[in-house]
Amino acid sequence: MFDLSHNVSLKKYNSFGINVNTRYFLSIQSEDDLVSFFSQNKTFLHEKRLILGGGSNLLFLRDFQGLIVYPQIKGMKIISEDEDSVEVEVGAGEIWDDFVSVCVEKGWGGVENLSLIPGTVGAVPVQNIGAYGVEAESSILRVNALNLQNFSRRIFTHDECHFGYRNSCFKNQLKDMYLISSVVFLLKKKFALNFSYGALQSEIGQSGELNLKNLRLAVISIRKSKLPDPSIIGNAGSFFKNPFISPEISGKLRDQYPQIPLYPCEGGVLKTSAAWLIEKAGWKGKSYKNAAVHDKQALIIVNKGQASGEEILELSELIRRNVNAKFGILLEPEVNIIG
Ligand code: EPU
C-alpha cells in the first residue's frame, strides 16, 4: 500500500526539527508499492525526489518542491545460520537501534558499538555509520535496492558498495539513483568485543563483566552523556567529518599544538578531530541566532528551538571559515544539506 499526501510539514521527519514543508510525501511499505505508484502516476516521474530515512543526517534549508519518498519497509528475517554466524535481512524502514538491540539480546556480535545511533536501517550503508572504533560496513554483507530509473532490482555486494569513512557509492556516483529496500548483515556468534576506544575502556571498566550487553550499555551511557537527544534538542549528530591531513600539515600543527589528537591512517595520511579544532577555535557552547554549538561536544550543532536551516548553515559556515583561517584545514559537512 502506498499513501500520497500533499503539503506535509517535515518538522517531525528531521532530527534538527526544521519546520519546512514538502509538496508531496509518499509513504511506501515495499518496493512494489513504489513501482505501482509510478506506473499509476507517471507525471511524478519528473518530480525532484528525495528518499527520507530517519531524517537524522539532513539539513533542510527551505520547503522541498518535489516528492519525498518515505520507505516504511519492515521486517527482520534470518536467511541462514550456522554455529559461527548468522545472516539477517532487515527492512530499510526498521529503526537501526531496534535491530542492534535484537542482535545484543540474541548474542550476535558485530554492531553493538553502534548502539543508539539514530536513524533507519536503509540509511546505514549510505553513510556507513560508525562509532567507537567500528563501522557498519564490517557487518554488511549486501544491500538490496531498486533502480529508480528503470525499476529493476539490484543486489550490491559489500565490495560494490565502495564503503569509506562515512561514505559509500550511494552518496557519490549513485546518489539518489537507488532506493535501498533491505540490508543483509552477517553477525558473529563467536566474536571479540572491540573496546579499544579510550572512552569506552574507562566506561566498561565500571560496568563489570565484559560482554555484549555491558558493551552496549557502556556505549549508550557515553552517547547519552555527550550527545544531545534529538527528541529534546534538535541536532543531526556530528555536523562535520573528521578531516584527513597530510604528514607535513600534521607535523606543523603538532609543533604548535602538542595536544592535537592525530590518528595515523592508511596511505600515510592522518585523521584529526574536528571537535578539537572547533573547540580550540573557541566555538564550543557558542550561540548564533537560534542555533548553537553543543556545550558537551563541539562537533554538534543544535537547534535552540526555532532555528531555520539557513541559520544552522550560517553558523556552520562561520565555524568552517574560522577553523580554516586558524589551522588551514577546511572542514567538510557530514550532514546532507538539502537546498
Ligand atoms: N574533542 C574535543 N572537544 C569536544 C569533543 C571531542 O576536543 O568537544 C576531541 C577529544 O580529543 C576527543 C576526540 O575529539 O578525544 C574524539 O571525540 P569523540 O570521541 O567525541 O568523537 P568524534 O571524533 O568527535 C566521532 C563520530 C561520532 C561518534 C564518535 C564516537 C564523526 C564525524 N563523528 O566523533 O559520530 O559517535 O566518534 O565514536 O566521525 C555522527 O557521525 O553523527 C557521530 C555522532
mmCIF file of C-alpha atoms and ligand atoms in Angstrom:
data_model
loop_
_atom_site.group_PDB
_atom_site.id
_atom_site.type_symbol
_atom_site.label_atom_id
_atom_site.label_comp_id
_atom_site.label_asym_id
_atom_site.label_seq_id
_atom_site.Cartn_x
_atom_site.Cartn_y
_atom_site.Cartn_z
ATOM 1 C CA MET A 1 0.000 0.000 0.000
ATOM 2 C CA PHE A 2 1.282 3.472 -0.831
ATOM 3 C CA ASP A 3 -0.008 6.694 0.636
ATOM 4 C CA LEU A 4 0.447 10.083 -1.046
ATOM 5 C CA SER A 5 -0.117 13.351 0.845
ATOM 6 C CA HIS A 6 0.254 16.999 -0.232
ATOM 7 C CA ASN A 7 1.932 19.887 1.604
ATOM 8 C CA VAL A 8 3.217 17.936 4.557
ATOM 9 C CA SER A 9 5.295 19.506 7.354
ATOM 10 C CA LEU A 10 8.697 17.823 7.702
ATOM 11 C CA LYS A 11 9.273 19.043 11.249
ATOM 12 C CA LYS A 12 8.802 15.616 12.803
ATOM 13 C CA TYR A 13 10.685 13.899 9.984
ATOM 14 C CA ASN A 14 14.061 15.614 10.519
ATOM 15 C CA SER A 15 16.029 15.423 13.744
ATOM 16 C CA PHE A 16 17.066 19.096 13.512
ATOM 17 C CA GLY A 17 13.334 19.832 13.858
ATOM 18 C CA ILE A 18 13.391 22.342 10.981
ATOM 19 C CA ASN A 19 9.902 23.486 10.126
ATOM 20 C CA VAL A 20 9.664 23.178 6.335
ATOM 21 C CA ASN A 21 7.072 21.550 4.070
ATOM 22 C CA THR A 22 7.296 19.135 1.197
ATOM 23 C CA ARG A 23 4.997 19.455 -1.798
ATOM 24 C CA TYR A 24 4.389 15.672 -1.883
ATOM 25 C CA PHE A 25 5.034 12.958 0.691
ATOM 26 C CA LEU A 26 4.806 9.320 -0.371
ATOM 27 C CA SER A 27 4.906 6.549 2.195
ATOM 28 C CA ILE A 28 5.548 3.027 0.880
ATOM 29 C CA GLN A 29 5.712 -0.383 2.521
ATOM 30 C CA SER A 30 7.514 -2.297 -0.230
ATOM 31 C CA GLU A 31 9.495 -1.839 -3.443
ATOM 32 C CA ASP A 32 6.351 -2.952 -5.316
ATOM 33 C CA ASP A 33 4.423 -0.033 -3.810
ATOM 34 C CA LEU A 34 6.848 2.394 -5.403
ATOM 35 C CA VAL A 35 6.662 0.640 -8.775
ATOM 36 C CA SER A 36 2.834 0.689 -8.716
ATOM 37 C CA PHE A 37 2.769 4.321 -7.618
ATOM 38 C CA PHE A 38 4.890 5.456 -10.570
ATOM 39 C CA SER A 39 3.038 3.247 -13.050
ATOM 40 C CA GLN A 40 -0.286 4.810 -11.941
ATOM 41 C CA ASN A 41 1.144 8.363 -11.611
ATOM 42 C CA LYS A 42 3.585 8.810 -14.485
ATOM 43 C CA THR A 43 3.751 12.605 -14.154
ATOM 44 C CA PHE A 44 5.536 12.107 -10.810
ATOM 45 C CA LEU A 45 8.458 10.510 -12.625
ATOM 46 C CA HIS A 46 9.673 14.033 -13.431
ATOM 47 C CA GLU A 47 9.385 15.410 -9.905
ATOM 48 C CA LYS A 48 12.525 16.188 -7.961
ATOM 49 C CA ARG A 49 12.717 13.480 -5.279
ATOM 50 C CA LEU A 50 14.356 12.603 -2.032
ATOM 51 C CA ILE A 51 14.359 9.343 -0.108
ATOM 52 C CA LEU A 52 13.944 10.015 3.580
ATOM 53 C CA GLY A 53 15.032 7.572 6.276
ATOM 54 C CA GLY A 54 15.006 8.687 9.895
ATOM 55 C CA GLY A 55 15.937 12.233 8.793
ATOM 56 C CA SER A 56 18.764 12.220 11.324
ATOM 57 C CA ASN A 57 21.502 13.377 8.997
ATOM 58 C CA LEU A 58 19.745 16.037 6.938
ATOM 59 C CA LEU A 59 19.519 19.806 6.977
ATOM 60 C CA PHE A 60 16.581 21.286 5.065
ATOM 61 C CA LEU A 61 17.207 24.891 4.018
ATOM 62 C CA ARG A 62 13.751 25.540 2.582
ATOM 63 C CA ASP A 63 10.468 23.886 1.535
ATOM 64 C CA PHE A 64 11.052 20.832 -0.631
ATOM 65 C CA GLN A 65 9.472 21.375 -4.050
ATOM 66 C CA GLY A 66 9.117 17.765 -5.041
ATOM 67 C CA LEU A 67 8.342 14.246 -3.865
ATOM 68 C CA ILE A 68 9.661 12.803 -0.625
ATOM 69 C CA VAL A 69 9.645 9.016 -0.587
ATOM 70 C CA TYR A 70 9.363 7.555 2.903
ATOM 71 C CA PRO A 71 10.143 3.838 2.927
ATOM 72 C CA GLN A 72 8.355 2.005 5.721
ATOM 73 C CA ILE A 73 9.697 -1.363 4.589
ATOM 74 C CA LYS A 74 9.704 -3.501 7.736
ATOM 75 C CA GLY A 75 10.860 -6.950 8.785
ATOM 76 C CA MET A 76 13.891 -8.821 10.104
ATOM 77 C CA LYS A 77 14.459 -12.381 8.951
ATOM 78 C CA ILE A 78 17.211 -14.944 9.326
ATOM 79 C CA ILE A 79 18.472 -16.006 5.903
ATOM 80 C CA SER A 80 20.950 -18.620 7.110
ATOM 81 C CA GLU A 81 22.675 -19.652 10.295
ATOM 82 C CA ASP A 82 25.400 -21.995 11.489
ATOM 83 C CA GLU A 83 27.337 -22.349 14.734
ATOM 84 C CA ASP A 84 29.647 -19.403 13.901
ATOM 85 C CA SER A 85 27.437 -16.775 12.337
ATOM 86 C CA VAL A 86 24.003 -15.673 11.239
ATOM 87 C CA GLU A 87 22.847 -13.818 8.141
ATOM 88 C CA VAL A 88 19.912 -11.473 8.763
ATOM 89 C CA GLU A 89 17.933 -9.410 6.257
ATOM 90 C CA VAL A 90 16.472 -6.206 7.700
ATOM 91 C CA GLY A 91 13.924 -3.902 6.031
ATOM 92 C CA ALA A 92 15.098 -0.356 5.265
ATOM 93 C CA GLY A 93 12.335 1.164 7.395
ATOM 94 C CA GLU A 94 13.299 -0.613 10.621
ATOM 95 C CA ILE A 95 14.794 1.582 13.365
ATOM 96 C CA TRP A 96 18.548 0.900 13.470
ATOM 97 C CA ASP A 97 18.817 0.702 17.244
ATOM 98 C CA ASP A 98 15.918 -1.791 17.450
ATOM 99 C CA PHE A 99 17.985 -4.096 15.270
ATOM 100 C CA VAL A 100 21.124 -3.551 17.383
ATOM 101 C CA SER A 101 19.106 -4.363 20.483
ATOM 102 C CA VAL A 102 17.838 -7.640 18.931
ATOM 103 C CA CYS A 103 21.426 -8.615 17.995
ATOM 104 C CA VAL A 104 22.683 -7.988 21.527
ATOM 105 C CA GLU A 105 19.748 -9.913 23.070
ATOM 106 C CA LYS A 106 20.415 -12.900 20.815
ATOM 107 C CA GLY A 107 24.169 -12.853 21.459
ATOM 108 C CA TRP A 108 25.114 -11.875 17.898
ATOM 109 C CA GLY A 109 28.243 -9.715 17.770
ATOM 110 C CA GLY A 110 29.259 -7.016 15.277
ATOM 111 C CA VAL A 111 27.033 -3.973 15.689
ATOM 112 C CA GLU A 112 26.981 -3.415 19.475
ATOM 113 C CA ASN A 113 29.378 -0.433 19.281
ATOM 114 C CA LEU A 114 26.834 1.245 17.009
ATOM 115 C CA SER A 115 24.161 1.263 19.729
ATOM 116 C CA LEU A 116 21.790 4.234 19.958
ATOM 117 C CA ILE A 117 22.776 5.803 16.621
ATOM 118 C CA PRO A 118 19.544 7.400 15.413
ATOM 119 C CA GLY A 119 18.006 6.632 12.033
ATOM 120 C CA THR A 120 16.690 3.763 9.971
ATOM 121 C CA VAL A 121 18.433 0.695 8.555
ATOM 122 C CA GLY A 122 18.190 1.970 4.957
ATOM 123 C CA ALA A 123 20.478 4.905 5.786
ATOM 124 C CA VAL A 124 23.129 2.735 7.440
ATOM 125 C CA PRO A 125 25.022 1.672 4.282
ATOM 126 C CA VAL A 126 24.606 5.122 2.654
ATOM 127 C CA GLN A 127 26.532 6.811 5.473
ATOM 128 C CA ASN A 128 28.468 3.735 6.570
ATOM 129 C CA ILE A 129 27.660 4.845 10.100
ATOM 130 C CA GLY A 130 30.424 4.441 12.628
ATOM 131 C CA ALA A 131 31.235 4.899 16.296
ATOM 132 C CA TYR A 132 33.683 3.734 18.967
ATOM 133 C CA GLY A 133 36.123 2.096 16.589
ATOM 134 C CA VAL A 134 33.567 0.209 14.440
ATOM 135 C CA GLU A 135 31.963 0.978 11.075
ATOM 136 C CA ALA A 136 28.724 -0.638 9.890
ATOM 137 C CA GLU A 137 30.403 -1.965 6.736
ATOM 138 C CA SER A 138 32.210 -4.614 8.782
ATOM 139 C CA SER A 139 28.842 -6.373 9.290
ATOM 140 C CA ILE A 140 27.192 -5.584 5.926
ATOM 141 C CA LEU A 141 27.123 -8.491 3.501
ATOM 142 C CA ARG A 142 24.942 -6.997 0.782
ATOM 143 C CA VAL A 143 22.353 -4.326 0.035
ATOM 144 C CA ASN A 144 19.089 -4.896 -1.867
ATOM 145 C CA ALA A 145 17.951 -1.905 -3.902
ATOM 146 C CA LEU A 146 15.565 -0.719 -6.587
ATOM 147 C CA ASN A 147 16.842 1.299 -9.525
ATOM 148 C CA LEU A 148 14.747 4.476 -9.646
ATOM 149 C CA GLN A 149 15.258 5.000 -13.383
ATOM 150 C CA ASN A 150 14.192 1.645 -14.825
ATOM 151 C CA PHE A 151 12.784 -0.009 -11.659
ATOM 152 C CA SER A 152 14.994 -3.079 -11.937
ATOM 153 C CA ARG A 153 16.202 -4.741 -8.747
ATOM 154 C CA ARG A 154 19.861 -4.915 -7.888
ATOM 155 C CA ILE A 155 21.874 -6.663 -5.216
ATOM 156 C CA PHE A 156 25.029 -4.761 -4.223
ATOM 157 C CA THR A 157 27.734 -6.959 -2.762
ATOM 158 C CA HIS A 158 29.787 -5.482 0.059
ATOM 159 C CA ASP A 159 32.585 -4.527 -2.353
ATOM 160 C CA GLU A 160 30.204 -2.924 -4.840
ATOM 161 C CA CYS A 161 29.075 -0.515 -2.100
ATOM 162 C CA HIS A 162 32.574 1.114 -2.100
ATOM 163 C CA PHE A 163 32.468 1.877 1.590
ATOM 164 C CA GLY A 164 34.717 4.560 3.066
ATOM 165 C CA TYR A 165 34.723 6.795 6.143
ATOM 166 C CA ARG A 166 31.061 7.943 6.372
ATOM 167 C CA ASN A 167 30.858 7.189 2.680
ATOM 168 C CA SER A 168 29.603 4.733 0.027
ATOM 169 C CA CYS A 169 28.646 4.651 -3.670
ATOM 170 C CA PHE A 170 25.101 5.629 -2.587
ATOM 171 C CA LYS A 171 26.430 9.066 -1.597
ATOM 172 C CA ASN A 172 28.580 9.525 -4.690
ATOM 173 C CA GLN A 173 28.263 8.124 -8.198
ATOM 174 C CA LEU A 174 24.862 6.511 -7.462
ATOM 175 C CA LYS A 175 23.432 9.362 -5.393
ATOM 176 C CA ASP A 176 19.602 9.369 -5.497
ATOM 177 C CA MET A 177 19.583 6.612 -8.122
ATOM 178 C CA TYR A 178 18.536 3.708 -5.893
ATOM 179 C CA LEU A 179 16.004 3.037 -3.204
ATOM 180 C CA ILE A 180 17.567 0.744 -0.606
ATOM 181 C CA SER A 181 14.864 -1.746 0.392
ATOM 182 C CA SER A 182 16.773 -4.016 2.761
ATOM 183 C CA VAL A 183 20.244 -4.710 4.092
ATOM 184 C CA VAL A 184 21.735 -8.154 4.772
ATOM 185 C CA PHE A 185 24.035 -8.296 7.807
ATOM 186 C CA LEU A 186 26.443 -11.016 8.871
ATOM 187 C CA LEU A 187 26.663 -11.242 12.657
ATOM 188 C CA LYS A 188 29.077 -13.413 14.579
ATOM 189 C CA LYS A 189 28.222 -15.904 17.296
ATOM 190 C CA LYS A 190 31.898 -16.141 18.198
ATOM 191 C CA PHE A 191 33.435 -12.696 18.337
ATOM 192 C CA ALA A 192 35.936 -10.445 20.045
ATOM 193 C CA LEU A 193 34.477 -7.322 21.622
ATOM 194 C CA ASN A 194 36.006 -4.071 20.383
ATOM 195 C CA PHE A 195 36.579 -1.769 23.325
ATOM 196 C CA SER A 196 39.798 -0.206 22.046
ATOM 197 C CA TYR A 197 38.262 3.287 22.011
ATOM 198 C CA GLY A 198 39.588 5.204 25.042
ATOM 199 C CA ALA A 199 36.307 6.470 26.461
ATOM 200 C CA LEU A 200 34.784 3.002 26.096
ATOM 201 C CA GLN A 201 37.593 1.373 28.033
ATOM 202 C CA SER A 202 37.089 3.543 31.066
ATOM 203 C CA GLU A 203 33.284 3.277 30.892
ATOM 204 C CA ILE A 204 33.239 -0.511 30.567
ATOM 205 C CA GLY A 205 35.647 -0.797 33.488
ATOM 206 C CA GLN A 206 32.767 0.438 35.635
ATOM 207 C CA SER A 207 30.074 -1.947 34.362
ATOM 208 C CA GLY A 208 31.678 -5.188 35.477
ATOM 209 C CA GLU A 209 31.778 -8.286 33.275
ATOM 210 C CA LEU A 210 32.856 -7.773 29.687
ATOM 211 C CA ASN A 211 30.033 -8.965 27.458
ATOM 212 C CA LEU A 212 27.809 -7.777 24.608
ATOM 213 C CA LYS A 213 25.118 -6.366 26.883
ATOM 214 C CA ASN A 214 27.567 -4.403 29.027
ATOM 215 C CA LEU A 215 29.349 -3.057 25.966
ATOM 216 C CA ARG A 216 26.006 -1.824 24.616
ATOM 217 C CA LEU A 217 25.219 -0.249 27.994
ATOM 218 C CA ALA A 218 28.619 1.479 28.066
ATOM 219 C CA VAL A 219 28.122 2.903 24.547
ATOM 220 C CA ILE A 220 24.627 4.095 25.460
ATOM 221 C CA SER A 221 25.919 5.729 28.601
ATOM 222 C CA ILE A 222 28.722 7.616 26.762
ATOM 223 C CA ARG A 223 26.390 8.728 23.989
ATOM 224 C CA LYS A 224 23.777 9.946 26.474
ATOM 225 C CA SER A 225 26.382 11.923 28.413
ATOM 226 C CA LYS A 226 27.836 13.716 25.354
ATOM 227 C CA LEU A 227 25.261 13.786 22.595
ATOM 228 C CA PRO A 228 22.005 15.726 22.835
ATOM 229 C CA ASP A 229 18.806 13.675 22.457
ATOM 230 C CA PRO A 230 17.252 14.884 19.165
ATOM 231 C CA SER A 231 13.735 14.403 20.549
ATOM 232 C CA ILE A 232 14.569 17.131 23.095
ATOM 233 C CA ILE A 233 17.192 19.326 21.335
ATOM 234 C CA GLY A 234 17.183 19.282 17.533
ATOM 235 C CA ASN A 235 20.514 18.106 16.050
ATOM 236 C CA ALA A 236 21.939 15.735 13.461
ATOM 237 C CA GLY A 237 24.882 14.251 15.368
ATOM 238 C CA SER A 238 28.296 15.271 14.053
ATOM 239 C CA PHE A 239 27.864 18.210 11.686
ATOM 240 C CA PHE A 240 31.333 17.805 10.123
ATOM 241 C CA LYS A 241 33.537 14.841 9.247
ATOM 242 C CA ASN A 242 36.855 14.374 10.980
ATOM 243 C CA PRO A 243 39.404 15.705 8.437
ATOM 244 C CA PHE A 244 42.312 13.802 6.940
ATOM 245 C CA ILE A 245 45.541 15.815 6.784
ATOM 246 C CA SER A 246 48.996 15.313 5.311
ATOM 247 C CA PRO A 247 52.030 14.415 7.472
ATOM 248 C CA GLU A 248 53.511 17.876 6.648
ATOM 249 C CA ILE A 249 50.489 19.783 7.942
ATOM 250 C CA SER A 250 50.111 17.499 10.963
ATOM 251 C CA GLY A 251 53.811 17.964 11.828
ATOM 252 C CA LYS A 252 53.439 21.748 11.772
ATOM 253 C CA LEU A 253 50.259 21.617 13.852
ATOM 254 C CA ARG A 254 51.832 19.283 16.396
ATOM 255 C CA ASP A 255 54.742 21.707 16.875
ATOM 256 C CA GLN A 256 52.291 24.485 17.556
ATOM 257 C CA TYR A 257 49.660 22.451 19.459
ATOM 258 C CA PRO A 258 51.284 19.424 21.117
ATOM 259 C CA GLN A 259 47.847 18.275 22.417
ATOM 260 C CA ILE A 260 46.239 17.916 18.967
ATOM 261 C CA PRO A 261 44.720 14.432 18.520
ATOM 262 C CA LEU A 262 46.247 12.704 15.462
ATOM 263 C CA TYR A 263 45.404 9.187 14.283
ATOM 264 C CA PRO A 264 47.580 7.566 11.571
ATOM 265 C CA CYS A 265 45.512 6.126 8.687
ATOM 266 C CA GLU A 266 46.112 4.116 5.520
ATOM 267 C CA GLY A 267 48.196 5.837 2.836
ATOM 268 C CA GLY A 268 50.313 7.838 5.296
ATOM 269 C CA VAL A 269 47.633 10.464 5.997
ATOM 270 C CA LEU A 270 46.461 11.355 9.493
ATOM 271 C CA LYS A 271 42.993 11.969 10.819
ATOM 272 C CA THR A 272 42.439 14.723 13.309
ATOM 273 C CA SER A 273 39.469 15.630 15.472
ATOM 274 C CA ALA A 274 37.072 18.208 14.055
ATOM 275 C CA ALA A 275 35.617 18.618 17.551
ATOM 276 C CA TRP A 276 39.045 19.502 18.924
ATOM 277 C CA LEU A 277 39.677 22.086 16.167
ATOM 278 C CA ILE A 278 36.258 23.670 16.703
ATOM 279 C CA GLU A 279 36.687 23.766 20.478
ATOM 280 C CA LYS A 280 40.213 25.188 20.172
ATOM 281 C CA ALA A 281 38.870 27.899 17.857
ATOM 282 C CA GLY A 282 36.546 28.925 20.698
ATOM 283 C CA TRP A 283 33.184 27.745 19.370
ATOM 284 C CA LYS A 284 32.140 25.193 21.979
ATOM 285 C CA GLY A 285 28.854 26.289 23.592
ATOM 286 C CA LYS A 286 28.623 29.455 21.414
ATOM 287 C CA SER A 287 25.230 30.589 20.131
ATOM 288 C CA TYR A 288 24.414 32.179 16.803
ATOM 289 C CA LYS A 289 20.825 33.362 16.201
ATOM 290 C CA ASN A 290 18.669 30.304 17.037
ATOM 291 C CA ALA A 291 21.489 27.794 16.601
ATOM 292 C CA ALA A 292 24.396 26.833 18.869
ATOM 293 C CA VAL A 293 27.446 24.628 19.158
ATOM 294 C CA HIS A 294 26.684 21.909 21.723
ATOM 295 C CA ASP A 295 28.388 22.578 25.055
ATOM 296 C CA LYS A 296 29.430 18.927 25.599
ATOM 297 C CA GLN A 297 30.547 18.015 22.048
ATOM 298 C CA ALA A 298 31.836 20.735 19.756
ATOM 299 C CA LEU A 299 31.098 18.721 16.589
ATOM 300 C CA ILE A 300 27.374 19.010 17.098
ATOM 301 C CA ILE A 301 25.267 21.972 16.066
ATOM 302 C CA VAL A 302 21.939 22.229 17.835
ATOM 303 C CA ASN A 303 18.637 23.941 17.105
ATOM 304 C CA LYS A 304 17.777 26.030 20.160
ATOM 305 C CA GLY A 305 14.099 25.743 19.219
ATOM 306 C CA GLN A 306 13.120 27.951 16.325
ATOM 307 C CA ALA A 307 16.205 27.814 14.092
ATOM 308 C CA SER A 308 15.820 27.843 10.316
ATOM 309 C CA GLY A 309 18.005 25.622 8.183
ATOM 310 C CA GLU A 310 19.730 28.777 6.884
ATOM 311 C CA GLU A 311 20.700 29.836 10.415
ATOM 312 C CA ILE A 312 22.258 26.454 11.128
ATOM 313 C CA LEU A 313 24.098 26.573 7.802
ATOM 314 C CA GLU A 314 25.330 30.133 8.520
ATOM 315 C CA LEU A 315 26.741 29.015 11.879
ATOM 316 C CA SER A 316 28.449 26.039 10.220
ATOM 317 C CA GLU A 317 29.976 28.372 7.600
ATOM 318 C CA LEU A 318 31.304 30.735 10.287
ATOM 319 C CA ILE A 319 32.929 27.769 12.034
ATOM 320 C CA ARG A 320 34.366 26.430 8.764
ATOM 321 C CA ARG A 321 35.909 29.764 7.804
ATOM 322 C CA ASN A 322 37.304 30.364 11.263
ATOM 323 C CA VAL A 323 38.821 26.868 11.614
ATOM 324 C CA ASN A 324 40.323 27.226 8.137
ATOM 325 C CA ALA A 325 41.834 30.619 8.983
ATOM 326 C CA LYS A 326 43.269 29.309 12.257
ATOM 327 C CA PHE A 327 44.517 25.849 11.269
ATOM 328 C CA GLY A 328 44.493 25.780 7.435
ATOM 329 C CA ILE A 329 42.005 22.876 7.476
ATOM 330 C CA LEU A 330 38.715 23.090 5.595
ATOM 331 C CA LEU A 331 36.055 21.031 7.373
ATOM 332 C CA GLU A 332 33.561 19.113 5.255
ATOM 333 C CA PRO A 333 29.955 18.729 6.400
ATOM 334 C CA GLU A 334 28.893 15.220 7.303
ATOM 335 C CA VAL A 335 25.247 16.261 7.258
ATOM 336 C CA ASN A 336 23.459 16.243 3.886
ATOM 337 C CA ILE A 337 22.345 19.759 3.061
ATOM 338 C CA ILE A 338 19.111 19.875 1.051
ATOM 339 C CA GLY A 339 18.730 23.199 -0.727
HETATM 340 N N1 EPU B 1 37.099 16.524 21.397
HETATM 341 C C1 EPU B 1 37.300 17.846 21.724
HETATM 342 N N2 EPU B 1 36.222 18.614 22.050
HETATM 343 C C2 EPU B 1 34.959 18.112 22.070
HETATM 344 C C3 EPU B 1 34.754 16.769 21.774
HETATM 345 C C4 EPU B 1 35.854 15.982 21.407
HETATM 346 O O1 EPU B 1 38.422 18.331 21.722
HETATM 347 O O2 EPU B 1 34.030 18.905 22.346
HETATM 348 C C5 EPU B 1 38.262 15.712 20.953
HETATM 349 C C6 EPU B 1 38.878 14.931 22.054
HETATM 350 O O3 EPU B 1 40.262 14.934 21.842
HETATM 351 C C7 EPU B 1 38.338 13.528 21.845
HETATM 352 C C8 EPU B 1 38.237 13.458 20.339
HETATM 353 O O4 EPU B 1 37.875 14.796 19.962
HETATM 354 O O5 EPU B 1 39.188 12.571 22.362
HETATM 355 C C9 EPU B 1 37.200 12.498 19.823
HETATM 356 O O6 EPU B 1 35.933 12.860 20.323
HETATM 357 P P1 EPU B 1 34.696 11.856 20.315
HETATM 358 O O7 EPU B 1 35.065 10.583 20.971
HETATM 359 O O8 EPU B 1 33.512 12.554 20.887
HETATM 360 O O9 EPU B 1 34.486 11.509 18.782
HETATM 361 P P2 EPU B 1 34.429 12.414 17.460
HETATM 362 O O10 EPU B 1 35.608 12.076 16.635
HETATM 363 O O11 EPU B 1 34.222 13.840 17.784
HETATM 364 C C10 EPU B 1 33.207 10.557 16.090
HETATM 365 C C11 EPU B 1 31.975 10.406 15.234
HETATM 366 C C12 EPU B 1 30.737 10.303 16.099
HETATM 367 C C13 EPU B 1 30.892 9.108 17.032
HETATM 368 C C14 EPU B 1 32.163 9.308 17.878
HETATM 369 C C15 EPU B 1 32.456 8.130 18.778
HETATM 370 C C16 EPU B 1 32.486 11.524 13.132
HETATM 371 C C17 EPU B 1 32.205 12.690 12.255
HETATM 372 N N3 EPU B 1 31.868 11.526 14.308
HETATM 373 O O12 EPU B 1 33.116 11.815 16.756
HETATM 374 O O13 EPU B 1 29.644 10.040 15.260
HETATM 375 O O14 EPU B 1 29.754 8.962 17.886
HETATM 376 O O15 EPU B 1 33.294 9.468 17.002
HETATM 377 O O16 EPU B 1 32.959 7.089 18.041
HETATM 378 O O17 EPU B 1 33.241 10.631 12.737
HETATM 379 C C18 EPU B 1 27.950 11.086 13.964
HETATM 380 O O18 EPU B 1 28.510 10.654 12.978
HETATM 381 O O19 EPU B 1 26.887 11.760 13.885
HETATM 382 C C19 EPU B 1 28.514 10.834 15.284
HETATM 383 C C20 EPU B 1 27.990 11.320 16.398
#
